[in-house]
PDB file of C-alpha atoms in Angstrom:
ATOM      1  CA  UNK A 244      38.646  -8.361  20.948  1.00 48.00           C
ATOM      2  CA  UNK A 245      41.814  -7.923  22.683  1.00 55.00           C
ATOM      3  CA  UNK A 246      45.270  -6.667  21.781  1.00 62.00           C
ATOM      4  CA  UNK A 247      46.781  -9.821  22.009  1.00 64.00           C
ATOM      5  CA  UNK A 248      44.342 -11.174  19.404  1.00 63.00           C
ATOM      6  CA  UNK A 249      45.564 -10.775  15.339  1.00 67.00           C
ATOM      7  CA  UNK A 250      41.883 -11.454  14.331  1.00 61.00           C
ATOM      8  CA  UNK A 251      39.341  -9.127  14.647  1.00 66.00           C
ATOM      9  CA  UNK A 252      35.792 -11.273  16.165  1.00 72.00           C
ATOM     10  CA  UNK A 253      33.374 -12.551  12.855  1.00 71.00           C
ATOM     11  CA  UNK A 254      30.402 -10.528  12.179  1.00 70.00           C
ATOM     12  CA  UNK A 255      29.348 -12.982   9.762  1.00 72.00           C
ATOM     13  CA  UNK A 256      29.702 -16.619   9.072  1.00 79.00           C
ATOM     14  CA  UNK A 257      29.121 -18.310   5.868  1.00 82.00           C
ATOM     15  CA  UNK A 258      26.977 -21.718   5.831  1.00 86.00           C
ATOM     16  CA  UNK A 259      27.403 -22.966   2.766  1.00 90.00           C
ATOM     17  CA  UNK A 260      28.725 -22.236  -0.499  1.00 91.00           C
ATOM     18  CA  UNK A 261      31.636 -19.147  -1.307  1.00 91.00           C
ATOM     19  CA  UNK A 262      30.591 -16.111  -1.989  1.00 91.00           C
ATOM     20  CA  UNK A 263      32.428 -13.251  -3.716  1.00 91.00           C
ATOM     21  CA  UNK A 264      33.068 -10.190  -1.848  1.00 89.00           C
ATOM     22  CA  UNK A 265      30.657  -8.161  -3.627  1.00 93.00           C
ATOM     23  CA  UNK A 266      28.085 -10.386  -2.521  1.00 92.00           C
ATOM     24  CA  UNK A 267      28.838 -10.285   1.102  1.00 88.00           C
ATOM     25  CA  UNK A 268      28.930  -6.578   1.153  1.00 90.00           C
ATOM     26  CA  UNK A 269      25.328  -6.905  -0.176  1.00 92.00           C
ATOM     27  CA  UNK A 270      23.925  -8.844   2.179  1.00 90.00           C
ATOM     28  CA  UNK A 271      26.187  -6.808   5.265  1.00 88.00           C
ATOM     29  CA  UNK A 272      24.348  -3.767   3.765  1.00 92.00           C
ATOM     30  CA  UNK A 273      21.026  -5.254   3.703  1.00 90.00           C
ATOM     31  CA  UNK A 274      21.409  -6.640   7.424  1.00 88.00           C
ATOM     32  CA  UNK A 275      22.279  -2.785   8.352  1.00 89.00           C
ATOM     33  CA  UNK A 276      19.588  -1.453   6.547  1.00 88.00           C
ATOM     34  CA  UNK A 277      17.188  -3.986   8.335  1.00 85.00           C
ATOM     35  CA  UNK A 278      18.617  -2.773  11.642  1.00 82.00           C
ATOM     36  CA  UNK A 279      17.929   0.894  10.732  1.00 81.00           C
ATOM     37  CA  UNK A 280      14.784   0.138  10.112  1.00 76.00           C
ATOM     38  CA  UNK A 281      14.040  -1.499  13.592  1.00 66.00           C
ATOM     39  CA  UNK A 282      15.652   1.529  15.298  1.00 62.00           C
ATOM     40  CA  UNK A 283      13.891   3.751  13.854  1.00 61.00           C
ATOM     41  CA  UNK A 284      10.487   1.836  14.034  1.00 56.00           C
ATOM     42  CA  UNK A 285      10.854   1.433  17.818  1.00 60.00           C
ATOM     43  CA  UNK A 286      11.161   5.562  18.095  1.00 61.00           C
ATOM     44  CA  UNK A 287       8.075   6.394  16.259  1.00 61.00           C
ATOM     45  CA  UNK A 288       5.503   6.289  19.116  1.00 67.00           C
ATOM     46  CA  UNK A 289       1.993   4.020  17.470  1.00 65.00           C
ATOM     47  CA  UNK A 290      -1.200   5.741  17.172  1.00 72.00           C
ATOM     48  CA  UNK A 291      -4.368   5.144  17.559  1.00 70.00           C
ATOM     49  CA  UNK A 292      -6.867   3.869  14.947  1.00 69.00           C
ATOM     50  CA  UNK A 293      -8.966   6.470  13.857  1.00 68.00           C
ATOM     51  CA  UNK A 294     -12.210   4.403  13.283  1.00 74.00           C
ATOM     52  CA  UNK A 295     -13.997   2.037  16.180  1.00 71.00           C
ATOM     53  CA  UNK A 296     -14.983  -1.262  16.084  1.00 70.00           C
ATOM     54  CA  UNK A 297     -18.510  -1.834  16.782  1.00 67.00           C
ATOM     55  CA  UNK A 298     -18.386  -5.210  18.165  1.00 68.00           C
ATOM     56  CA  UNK A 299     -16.143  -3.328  21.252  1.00 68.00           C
ATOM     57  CA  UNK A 300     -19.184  -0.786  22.713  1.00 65.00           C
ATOM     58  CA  UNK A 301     -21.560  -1.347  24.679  1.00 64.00           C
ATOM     59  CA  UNK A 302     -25.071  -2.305  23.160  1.00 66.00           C
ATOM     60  CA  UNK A 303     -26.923  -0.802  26.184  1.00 68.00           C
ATOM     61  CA  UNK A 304     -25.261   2.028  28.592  1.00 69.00           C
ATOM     62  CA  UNK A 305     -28.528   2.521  30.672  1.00 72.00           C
ATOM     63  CA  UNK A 306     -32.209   3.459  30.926  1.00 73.00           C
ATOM     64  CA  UNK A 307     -31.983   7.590  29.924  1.00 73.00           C
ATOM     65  CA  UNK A 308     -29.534   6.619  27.051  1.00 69.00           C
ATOM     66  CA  UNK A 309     -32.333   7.272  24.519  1.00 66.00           C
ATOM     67  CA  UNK A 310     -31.803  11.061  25.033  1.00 58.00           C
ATOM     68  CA  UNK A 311     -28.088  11.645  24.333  1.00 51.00           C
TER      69      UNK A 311
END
């Protein structure tokens, strides 16, 4: 956006049909909201599962294995 332009750029485009303002303010608030969410999803650092999966060990680690 310049100075020279009266028109601020679109954030959002309607398709089809007309909505109301009300209804557009909805869905602008839901889009933020959804946004939010990804920020703060992508700051949360993932864990690790608590419980193993069988199938992933090894079914034999050697030959004095017996005693551990």
């Amino acid at each position: 956006m310049s100075e020279s332009d009266p028109l601020p750029a679109l954030l959002l485009r309607v398709e089809k049909g007309d909505p109301d303002p009300v209804e557009l303010a909805a869905l602008a608030a839901v889009l933020r909201l959804r946004a939010a969410v990804v920020v703060v999803s992508e700051e949360v650092p993932r864990r690790s599962a608590r419980w193993r999966r069988p199938e992933r060990v090894a079914g034999f680690a050697g030959a004095r294995t017996w005693r551990n």
